Every structure is written in C-alpha cells, then in structure tokens.
Coordinates of C-alpha atoms in Angstrom, one line a residue:
X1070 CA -71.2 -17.8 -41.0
X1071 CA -70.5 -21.2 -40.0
X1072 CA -67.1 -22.5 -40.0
X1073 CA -65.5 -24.3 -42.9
X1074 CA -64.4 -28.3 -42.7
X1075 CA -60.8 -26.8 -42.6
X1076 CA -60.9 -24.5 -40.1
X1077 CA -62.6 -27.4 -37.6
X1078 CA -59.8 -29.2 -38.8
X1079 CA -57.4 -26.5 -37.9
X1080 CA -58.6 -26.0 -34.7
X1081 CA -58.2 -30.2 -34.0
X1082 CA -54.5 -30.0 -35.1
X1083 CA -53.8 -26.9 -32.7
X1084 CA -55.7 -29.0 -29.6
X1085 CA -53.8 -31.9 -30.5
X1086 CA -50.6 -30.4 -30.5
X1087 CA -52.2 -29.2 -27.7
X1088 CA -52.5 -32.5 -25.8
X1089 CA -49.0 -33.6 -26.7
X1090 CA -46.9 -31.0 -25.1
X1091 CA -46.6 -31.3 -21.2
X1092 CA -46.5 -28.3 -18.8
X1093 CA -43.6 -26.3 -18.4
X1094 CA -41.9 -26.3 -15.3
X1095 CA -41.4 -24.3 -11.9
X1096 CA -38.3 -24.1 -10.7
X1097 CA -37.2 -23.2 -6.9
X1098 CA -34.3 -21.0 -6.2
X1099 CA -32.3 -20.3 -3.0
X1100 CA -30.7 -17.1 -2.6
X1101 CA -28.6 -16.4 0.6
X1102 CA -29.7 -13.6 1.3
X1103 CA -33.3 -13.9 1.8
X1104 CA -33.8 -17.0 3.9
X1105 CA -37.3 -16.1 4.6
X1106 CA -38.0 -15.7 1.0
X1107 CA -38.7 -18.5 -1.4
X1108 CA -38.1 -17.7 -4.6
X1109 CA -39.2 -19.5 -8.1
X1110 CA -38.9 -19.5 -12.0
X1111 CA -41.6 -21.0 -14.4
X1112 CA -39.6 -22.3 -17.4
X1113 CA -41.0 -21.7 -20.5
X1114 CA -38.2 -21.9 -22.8
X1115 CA -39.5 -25.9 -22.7
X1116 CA -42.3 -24.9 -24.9
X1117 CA -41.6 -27.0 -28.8
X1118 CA -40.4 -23.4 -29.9
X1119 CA -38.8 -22.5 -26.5
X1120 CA -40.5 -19.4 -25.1
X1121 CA -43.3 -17.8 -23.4
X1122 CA -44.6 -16.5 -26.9
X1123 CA -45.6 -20.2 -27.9
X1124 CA -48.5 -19.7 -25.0
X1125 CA -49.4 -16.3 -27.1
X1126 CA -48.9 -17.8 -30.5
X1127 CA -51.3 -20.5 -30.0
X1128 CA -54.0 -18.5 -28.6
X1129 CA -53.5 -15.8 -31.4
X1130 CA -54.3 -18.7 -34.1
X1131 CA -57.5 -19.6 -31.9
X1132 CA -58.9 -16.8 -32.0
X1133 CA -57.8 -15.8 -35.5
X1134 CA -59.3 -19.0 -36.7
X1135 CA -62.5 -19.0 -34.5
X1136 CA -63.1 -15.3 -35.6
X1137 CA -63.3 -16.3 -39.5
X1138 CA -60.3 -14.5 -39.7
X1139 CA -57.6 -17.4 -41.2
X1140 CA -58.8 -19.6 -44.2
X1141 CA -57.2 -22.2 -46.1
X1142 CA -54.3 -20.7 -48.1
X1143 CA -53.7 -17.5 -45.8
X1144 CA -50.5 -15.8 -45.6
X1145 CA -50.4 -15.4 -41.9
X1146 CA -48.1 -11.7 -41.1
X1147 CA -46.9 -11.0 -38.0
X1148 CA -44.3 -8.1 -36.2
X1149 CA -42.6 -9.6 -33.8
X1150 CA -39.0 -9.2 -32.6
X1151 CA -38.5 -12.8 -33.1
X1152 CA -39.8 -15.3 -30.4
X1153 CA -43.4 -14.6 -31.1
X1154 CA -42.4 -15.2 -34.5
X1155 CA -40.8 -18.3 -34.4
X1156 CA -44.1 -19.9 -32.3
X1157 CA -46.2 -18.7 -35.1
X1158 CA -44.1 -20.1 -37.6
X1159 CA -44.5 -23.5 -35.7
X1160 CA -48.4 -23.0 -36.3
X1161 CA -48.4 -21.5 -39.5
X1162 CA -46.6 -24.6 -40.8
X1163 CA -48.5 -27.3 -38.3
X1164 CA -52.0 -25.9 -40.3
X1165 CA -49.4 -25.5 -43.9
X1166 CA -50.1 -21.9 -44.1
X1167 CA -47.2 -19.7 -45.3
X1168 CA -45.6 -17.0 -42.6
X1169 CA -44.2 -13.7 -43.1
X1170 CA -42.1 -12.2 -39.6
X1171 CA -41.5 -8.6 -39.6
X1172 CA -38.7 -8.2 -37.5
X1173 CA -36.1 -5.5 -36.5
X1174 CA -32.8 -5.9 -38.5
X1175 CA -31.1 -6.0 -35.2
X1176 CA -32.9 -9.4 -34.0
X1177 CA -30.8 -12.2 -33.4
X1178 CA -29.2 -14.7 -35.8
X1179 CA -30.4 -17.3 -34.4
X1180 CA -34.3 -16.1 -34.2
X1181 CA -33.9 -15.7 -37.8
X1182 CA -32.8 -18.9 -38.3
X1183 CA -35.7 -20.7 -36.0
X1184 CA -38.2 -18.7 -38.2
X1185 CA -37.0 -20.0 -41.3
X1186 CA -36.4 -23.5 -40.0
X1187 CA -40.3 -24.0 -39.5
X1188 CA -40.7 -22.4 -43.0
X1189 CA -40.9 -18.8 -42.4
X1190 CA -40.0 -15.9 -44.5
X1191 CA -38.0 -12.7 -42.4
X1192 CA -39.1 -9.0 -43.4
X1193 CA -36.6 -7.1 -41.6
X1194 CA -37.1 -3.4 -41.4
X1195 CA -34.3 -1.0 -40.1
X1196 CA -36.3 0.9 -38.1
X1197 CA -38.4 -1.0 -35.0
X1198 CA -41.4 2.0 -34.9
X1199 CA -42.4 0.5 -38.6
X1200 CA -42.7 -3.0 -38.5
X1201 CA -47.1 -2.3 -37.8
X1202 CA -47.1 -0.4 -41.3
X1203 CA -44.8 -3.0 -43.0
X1204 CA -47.1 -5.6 -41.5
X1205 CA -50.2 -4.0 -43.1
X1206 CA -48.6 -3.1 -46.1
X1207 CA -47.9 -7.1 -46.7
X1208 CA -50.7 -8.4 -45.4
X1209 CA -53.0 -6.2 -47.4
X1210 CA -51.3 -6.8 -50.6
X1211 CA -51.3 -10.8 -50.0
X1212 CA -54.7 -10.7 -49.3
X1213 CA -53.4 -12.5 -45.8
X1214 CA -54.3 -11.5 -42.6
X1215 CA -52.1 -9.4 -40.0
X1216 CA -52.0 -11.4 -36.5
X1217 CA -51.2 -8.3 -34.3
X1218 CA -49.9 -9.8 -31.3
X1219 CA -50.0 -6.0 -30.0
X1220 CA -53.7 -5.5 -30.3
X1221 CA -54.9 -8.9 -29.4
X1222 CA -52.6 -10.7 -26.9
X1223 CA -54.8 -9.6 -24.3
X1224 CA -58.0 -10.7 -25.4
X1225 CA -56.9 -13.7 -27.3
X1226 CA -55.8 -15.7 -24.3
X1227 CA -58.3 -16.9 -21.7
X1228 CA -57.2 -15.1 -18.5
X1229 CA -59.7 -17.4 -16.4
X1230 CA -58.4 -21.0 -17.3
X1231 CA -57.9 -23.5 -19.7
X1232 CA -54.2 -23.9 -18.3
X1233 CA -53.2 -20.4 -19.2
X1234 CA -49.7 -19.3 -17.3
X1235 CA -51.5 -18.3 -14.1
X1236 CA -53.5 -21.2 -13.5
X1237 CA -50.5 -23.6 -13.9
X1238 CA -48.3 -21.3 -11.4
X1239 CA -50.9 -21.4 -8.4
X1240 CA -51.6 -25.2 -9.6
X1241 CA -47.5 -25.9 -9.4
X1242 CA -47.3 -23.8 -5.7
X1243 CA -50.1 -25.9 -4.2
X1244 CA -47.6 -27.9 -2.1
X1245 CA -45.2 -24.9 -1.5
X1246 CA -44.6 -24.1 2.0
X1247 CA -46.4 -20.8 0.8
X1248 CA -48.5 -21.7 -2.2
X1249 CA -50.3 -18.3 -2.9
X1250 CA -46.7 -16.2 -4.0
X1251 CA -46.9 -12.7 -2.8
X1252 CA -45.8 -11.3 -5.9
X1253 CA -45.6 -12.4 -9.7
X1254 CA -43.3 -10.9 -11.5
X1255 CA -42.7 -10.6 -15.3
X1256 CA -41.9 -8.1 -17.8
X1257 CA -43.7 -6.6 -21.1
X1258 CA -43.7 -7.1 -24.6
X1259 CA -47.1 -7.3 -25.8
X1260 CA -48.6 -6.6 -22.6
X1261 CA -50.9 -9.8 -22.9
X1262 CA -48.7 -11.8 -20.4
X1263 CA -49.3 -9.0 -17.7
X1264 CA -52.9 -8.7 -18.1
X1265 CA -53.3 -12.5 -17.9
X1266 CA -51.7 -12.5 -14.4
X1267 CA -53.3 -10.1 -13.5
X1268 CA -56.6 -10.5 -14.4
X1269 CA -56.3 -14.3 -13.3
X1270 CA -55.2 -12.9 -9.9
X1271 CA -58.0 -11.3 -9.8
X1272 CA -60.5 -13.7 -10.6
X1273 CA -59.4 -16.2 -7.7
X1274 CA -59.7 -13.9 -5.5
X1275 CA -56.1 -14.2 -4.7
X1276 CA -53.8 -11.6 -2.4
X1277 CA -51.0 -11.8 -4.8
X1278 CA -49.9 -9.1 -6.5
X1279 CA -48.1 -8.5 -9.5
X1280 CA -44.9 -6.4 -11.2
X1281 CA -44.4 -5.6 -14.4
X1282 CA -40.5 -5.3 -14.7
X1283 CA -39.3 -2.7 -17.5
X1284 CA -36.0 -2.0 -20.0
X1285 CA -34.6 1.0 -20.6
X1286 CA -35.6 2.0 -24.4
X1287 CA -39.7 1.5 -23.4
X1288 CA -42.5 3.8 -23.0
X1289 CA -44.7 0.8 -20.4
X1290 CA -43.2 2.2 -17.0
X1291 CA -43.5 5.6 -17.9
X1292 CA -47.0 5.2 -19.2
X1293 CA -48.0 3.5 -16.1
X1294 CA -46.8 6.0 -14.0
X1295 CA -48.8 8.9 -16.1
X1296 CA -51.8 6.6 -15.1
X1297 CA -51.1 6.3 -11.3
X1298 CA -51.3 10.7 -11.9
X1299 CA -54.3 10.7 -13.1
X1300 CA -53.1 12.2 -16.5
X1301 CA -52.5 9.0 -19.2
X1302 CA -50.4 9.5 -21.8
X1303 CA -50.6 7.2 -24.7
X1304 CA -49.2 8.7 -27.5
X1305 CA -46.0 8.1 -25.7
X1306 CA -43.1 7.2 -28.2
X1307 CA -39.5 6.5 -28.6
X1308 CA -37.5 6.6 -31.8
X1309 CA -35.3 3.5 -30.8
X1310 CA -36.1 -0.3 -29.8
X1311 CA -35.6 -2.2 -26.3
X1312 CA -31.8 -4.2 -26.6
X1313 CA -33.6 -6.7 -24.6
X1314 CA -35.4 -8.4 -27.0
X1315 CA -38.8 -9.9 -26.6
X1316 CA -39.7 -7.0 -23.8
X1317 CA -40.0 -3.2 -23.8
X1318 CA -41.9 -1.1 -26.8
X1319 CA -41.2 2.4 -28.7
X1320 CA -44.9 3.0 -28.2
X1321 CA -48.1 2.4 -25.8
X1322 CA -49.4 -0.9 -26.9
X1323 CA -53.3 -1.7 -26.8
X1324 CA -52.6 -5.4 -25.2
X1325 CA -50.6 -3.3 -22.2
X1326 CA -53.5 -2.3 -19.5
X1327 CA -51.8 -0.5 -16.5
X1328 CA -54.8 -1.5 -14.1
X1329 CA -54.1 -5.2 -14.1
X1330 CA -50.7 -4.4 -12.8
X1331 CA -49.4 -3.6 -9.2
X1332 CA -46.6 -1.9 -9.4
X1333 CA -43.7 -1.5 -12.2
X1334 CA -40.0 -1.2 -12.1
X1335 CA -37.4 0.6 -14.7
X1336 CA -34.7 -1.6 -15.2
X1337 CA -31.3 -0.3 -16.6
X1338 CA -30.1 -3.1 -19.5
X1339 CA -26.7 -3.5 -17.6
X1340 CA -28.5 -4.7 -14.6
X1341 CA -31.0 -7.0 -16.8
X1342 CA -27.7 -8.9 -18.1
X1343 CA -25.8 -9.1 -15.0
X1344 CA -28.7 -10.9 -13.2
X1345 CA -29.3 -12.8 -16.3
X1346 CA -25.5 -14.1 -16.3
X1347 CA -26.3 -14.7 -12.5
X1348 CA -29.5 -17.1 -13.2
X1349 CA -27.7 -18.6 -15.7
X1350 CA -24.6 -20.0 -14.1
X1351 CA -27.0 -21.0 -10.8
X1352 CA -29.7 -22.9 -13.4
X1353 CA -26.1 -24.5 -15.9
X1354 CA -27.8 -23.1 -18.5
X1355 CA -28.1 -19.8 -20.4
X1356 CA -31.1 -17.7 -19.9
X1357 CA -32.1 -14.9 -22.2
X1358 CA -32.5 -11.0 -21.6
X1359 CA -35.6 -10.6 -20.6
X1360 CA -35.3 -13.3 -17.7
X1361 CA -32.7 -11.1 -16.2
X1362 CA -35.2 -8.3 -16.1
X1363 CA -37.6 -10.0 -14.1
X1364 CA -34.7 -11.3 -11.8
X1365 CA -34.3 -7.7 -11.2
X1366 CA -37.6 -7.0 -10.4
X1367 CA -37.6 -10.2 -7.8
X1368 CA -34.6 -9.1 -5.9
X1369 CA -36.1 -5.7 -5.5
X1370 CA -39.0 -7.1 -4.3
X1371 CA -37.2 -9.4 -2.1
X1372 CA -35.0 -6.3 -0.5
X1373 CA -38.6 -4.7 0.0
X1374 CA -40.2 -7.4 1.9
X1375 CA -37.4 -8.5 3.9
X1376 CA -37.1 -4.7 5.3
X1377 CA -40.6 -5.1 6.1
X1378 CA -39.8 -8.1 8.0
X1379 CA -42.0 -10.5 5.7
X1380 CA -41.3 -13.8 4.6
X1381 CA -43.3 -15.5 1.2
X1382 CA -42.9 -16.3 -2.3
X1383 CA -41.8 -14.4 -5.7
X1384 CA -42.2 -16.4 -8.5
X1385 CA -41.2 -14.6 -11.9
X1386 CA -40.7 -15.8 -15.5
X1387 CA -37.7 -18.0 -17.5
X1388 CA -39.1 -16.6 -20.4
X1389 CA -36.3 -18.5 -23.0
X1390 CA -33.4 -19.6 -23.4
X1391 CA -30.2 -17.8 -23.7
X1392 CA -29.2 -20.1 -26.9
X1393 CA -30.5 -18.0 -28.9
X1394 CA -28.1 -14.5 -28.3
X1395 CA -25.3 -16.3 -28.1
X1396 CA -23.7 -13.8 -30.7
X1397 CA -24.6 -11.3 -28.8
X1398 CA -25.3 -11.6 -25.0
X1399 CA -23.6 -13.9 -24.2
X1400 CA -20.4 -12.3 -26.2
X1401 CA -17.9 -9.7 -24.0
X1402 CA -17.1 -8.0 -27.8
X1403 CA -21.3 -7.2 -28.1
X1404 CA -21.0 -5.3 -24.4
X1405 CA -18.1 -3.3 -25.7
X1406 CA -19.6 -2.3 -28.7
X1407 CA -22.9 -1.2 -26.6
X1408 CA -20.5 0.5 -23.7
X1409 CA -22.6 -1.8 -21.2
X1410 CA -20.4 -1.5 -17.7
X1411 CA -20.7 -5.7 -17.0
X1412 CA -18.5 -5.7 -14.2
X1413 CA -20.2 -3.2 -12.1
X1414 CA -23.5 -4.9 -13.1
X1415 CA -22.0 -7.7 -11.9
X1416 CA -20.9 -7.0 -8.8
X1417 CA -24.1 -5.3 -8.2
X1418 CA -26.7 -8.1 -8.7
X1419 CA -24.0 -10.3 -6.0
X1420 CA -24.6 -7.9 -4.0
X1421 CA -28.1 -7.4 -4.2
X1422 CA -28.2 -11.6 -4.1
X1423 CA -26.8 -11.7 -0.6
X1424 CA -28.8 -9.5 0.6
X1425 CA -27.6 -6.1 0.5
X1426 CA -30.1 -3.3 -0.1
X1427 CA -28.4 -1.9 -3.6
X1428 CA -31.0 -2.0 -5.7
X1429 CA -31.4 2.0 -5.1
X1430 CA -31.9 4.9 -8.2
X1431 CA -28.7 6.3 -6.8
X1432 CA -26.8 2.8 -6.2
X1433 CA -27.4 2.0 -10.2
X1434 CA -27.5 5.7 -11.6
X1435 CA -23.3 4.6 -13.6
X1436 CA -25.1 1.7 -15.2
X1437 CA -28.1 3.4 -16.6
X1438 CA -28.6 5.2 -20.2
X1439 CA -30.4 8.5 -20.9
X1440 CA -34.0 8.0 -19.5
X1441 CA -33.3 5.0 -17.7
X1442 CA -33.5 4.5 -13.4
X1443 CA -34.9 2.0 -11.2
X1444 CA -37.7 3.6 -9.5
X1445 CA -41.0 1.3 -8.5
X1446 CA -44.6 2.9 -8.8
X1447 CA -47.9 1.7 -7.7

C-alpha cells in the first residue's frame, strides 16, 4: 500500500528536525589512577528532550510510520519508565498526534512533568511487570497503536549508519591518541542501545569490544550468563523494578540479544550512585543513575587492563541529565528511606578512581541487596 501524503509529510518533519539538531558530544576524562587509560563520555542528555532515548524515539516513529503502522489521528502508547517517554512525546506532538506514557508510579516528578509539557498524558501503574498489558489494553481500545520500545528498539534503529550512536563515537575518536576504544561501555533498558554497538562494532570490523553494565533489580546479566552456559533462560522474571531508572528490566526483553555483547557486569545501586555523584561534581553538573552504572563498569574495566599492563580507551555513555531526580537522587532523605550505604559507596568509587583494585564481589558484598554482586562474564 502506498504511503499516504501525511505520512511523507511526517517523515519530512522527523528529517527536518532531524537536520536541525547537532551531534551530541564526547567528552574526555582524566582519572589519576589510570594514566595509561584515556577515558571518555558521549553526552546525550544534549539531545531537545535530553537523553539517549531521543536517538530510540525517533527511530521508533520511522519505522512505525514507514511500516503503515501510524496514521493521521493515531494515539501513539508507549511503556516507558519515563525518558523514552518524554522523546516520544516530543514526536508525538512535532507530527500533532496525541501520546499516552505508561509509566511506573515510582518514576520521577520531573519525567512526569517533561511528558506532559510536550502534551502527553501519564498512565501510571503500581506495579512495573504490567505496564505491556496496560499498554495493550489502551492502545487496543483507542484504536492507536502500541510503540513497544522493548520489541523493536533493536530493529528499528539502523545499526550500520545513518549517524546512529556508534558511528558518531568512532567518527568523534578519529583524532584520539587511540581512536578505536578498547571497550564501549553502556548499560540496558531496552536492549536496543547494546545491540547497536554491538552490531556496529561488528560491521567495521573493529577490535573493540563492548559491556553491558547491569542494576541490581534486572534479569539482563543473569540471562546472559545462562547464555554463556549453554542453557538460556528467558522466562526469567522479577516481581520488582530497577531504582535506576531508564536501565535494568523485571523480565528478558526481545530488543536485549546477549551475542552482540562482550561481557556484562552486576552493578550494586549504591555503587551506580556513588560514581554517579563522582561524574557529576568532575563534569559541574548532575548526571543521572544510569550514567553511574556505566562509570562502574569503566573503572572495572580500567582496573582490568591496567593489571594486564595495557593502555587504550573506554568510552561509555552520559545517558541524561541528573535534573531530572533531583527529588530523589540527588536528596540524602531518598538514600535513607532506600537504606542505600552512600558513604561507603563513596569512599569506594575514590578508591577505585585512584587506582585501587576494589572493584571485587567481596570488596562491595555491604553495599549490595539480595541478588545483587559485581561479577563480569563473557
């Protein structure tokens, strides 16, 4: 069926929007510690809605639109945990579409409030596991159509070019005293990020490799590591939701496919807000959650090569900004409420930063909760 006059329009006004924004930057860090080790963040919180997911929501309307999927009037749903949201709300309005965000209860204030300011309407649901059914449910009776960043993230972006994440790291490093990074490293939501890396790795024939960094209350790492056995389990579940929001799921996602990944690394939430506090007072700025999580996986990686006597580059992801939890975060009363240990966090990722080899399952078993370690596989 050949596409209506609105859709080719909709597709124009995505491109344009396209061609306005420039690309996010990459930003070097020095860390005592590892003077052999050059280390780099690529900021995407300077995306128009601040986050890596504004890559993912534009793709996701592509390929809706493309696949005959959106039409003139439709109610576009989507379950998100709020930045995914918030860059299809950007769309959604951009084409005048209306948005529906099915969100945990817990997400931020402040995510809720991005959502609505581009026009959205929240559907929060007290329990994380049900946010697919609810997104069904809504869509189905709207007549609108279900985005599904879990099922599609991987196939809706185009892992070989067209500027995607990968291609603008390896452009940005060209220069770098070592421009092909021995490792990138980012952590999970949808799993569409990961595969991209991966896969464009791949492609160009490059020696990087990649880790996938993991919280506590997710079923990726151990999933991954039932893989490397031989013995996949995907009907892996938990009853609760990731506290670092953006990252981690309750169940195996489709988007999440463990071969494009290297290795992965269980990261305890005390140690993913400690080395996001870190990052933030060396960038002046706050960082969110997830950020710290891949921080974590970089130093680890960092304590690995430089016992191996290597020197290169990490490069992992400023995946937003820390604005956005400033309720909760980046609030001492929130960590006493969660009985998160900060201070020994703290004093861990300093450690870790000047070079000490801390980042062991029996250095950070006080900080972790039930289920939780730091343990790399692959």
């Amino acid at each position: 069926m050949p596409l209506s006059d609105w859709t080719h329009e909709a597709i124009r006004k995505i491109e344009a929007d396209f061609n306005r924004s420039a690309d996010t930057h990459l930003i070097p860090l020095d860390l005592p510690g590892y003077p052999d080790i050059h280390f780099y963040f690529k900021d995407e919180s300077s995306h128009p809605t601040g986050s890596l997911k504004h890559r993912l929501a534009r793709s996701l309307f592509l390929y809706a639109l493309c696949n005959g999927w959106l039409h003139e009037g439709s109610m576009v749903v989507e379950a998100s945990s709020g930045s995914t949201a918030i860059s299809e709300a950007y769309f959604a309005r951009l084409l005048g579409l209306p948005f529906v965000a099915v969100i945990p209860a817990g997400t931020s204030c402040a995510k809720i409030e991005a959502i609505e300011f581009y026009g959205g309407r929240c559907h929060l649901v007290a329990n994380p596991a049900e946010i697919y059914t609810e997104s069904h449910r809504i869509a189905q009776e709207a007549g609108g159509h279900f985005m599904d960043q879990f099922t599609y993230a991987e196939r809706a972006t185009d892992w070989r070019a067209n500027n995607n994440i990968a291609e603008s790291i390896f452009k940005q490093m060209a220069e770098e005293e070592y421009p092909v990074p021995a490792w990138l490293v980012s952590s999970g939501g949808t799993g569409g990020t990961i595969a991209t890396l991966g896969r464009y790795v791949a492609y160009s024939r490059h020696k990087t490799r990649v880790l996938c960094a993991d919280p506590e209350n997710s079923v990726f790492f151990d999933y991954f590591r039932s893989c490397l056995d031989g013995k996949p389990q995907p009907e892996l579940g938990l009853t609760v939701g990731s506290r670092i929001e953006g990252i981690g799921r309750p169940r195996v996602e489709r988007s999440f496919i463990p071969s494009c990944i290297d290795a992965m690394l269980k990261v305890p939430d005390a140690l993913s807000f400690a080395a996001m506090r870190y990052l933030s007072a060396r960038f002046g700025r706050r960082v969110g959650g997830s950020t710290g999580t891949n921080f974590v996986g970089v130093l680890y990686l960092a304590q690995q090569m430089r016992a191996a006597g290597q020197g290169g580059a990490i490069v992992g992801l400023l995946c937003d900004s820390g604005e956005r939890y400033g309720n909760t975060y980046y609030d001492d009363a929130w960590y006493a409420a969660q009985g998160i240990a900060i201070e020994a966090a703290d004093a861990l990722v300093t450690r870790a930063v000047n070079g000490e080899a801390v980042l062991t399952p029996q250095a950070v078993a006080g900080l972790q909760a039930a289920g939780a370690g730091l343990a790399a596989g692959g």
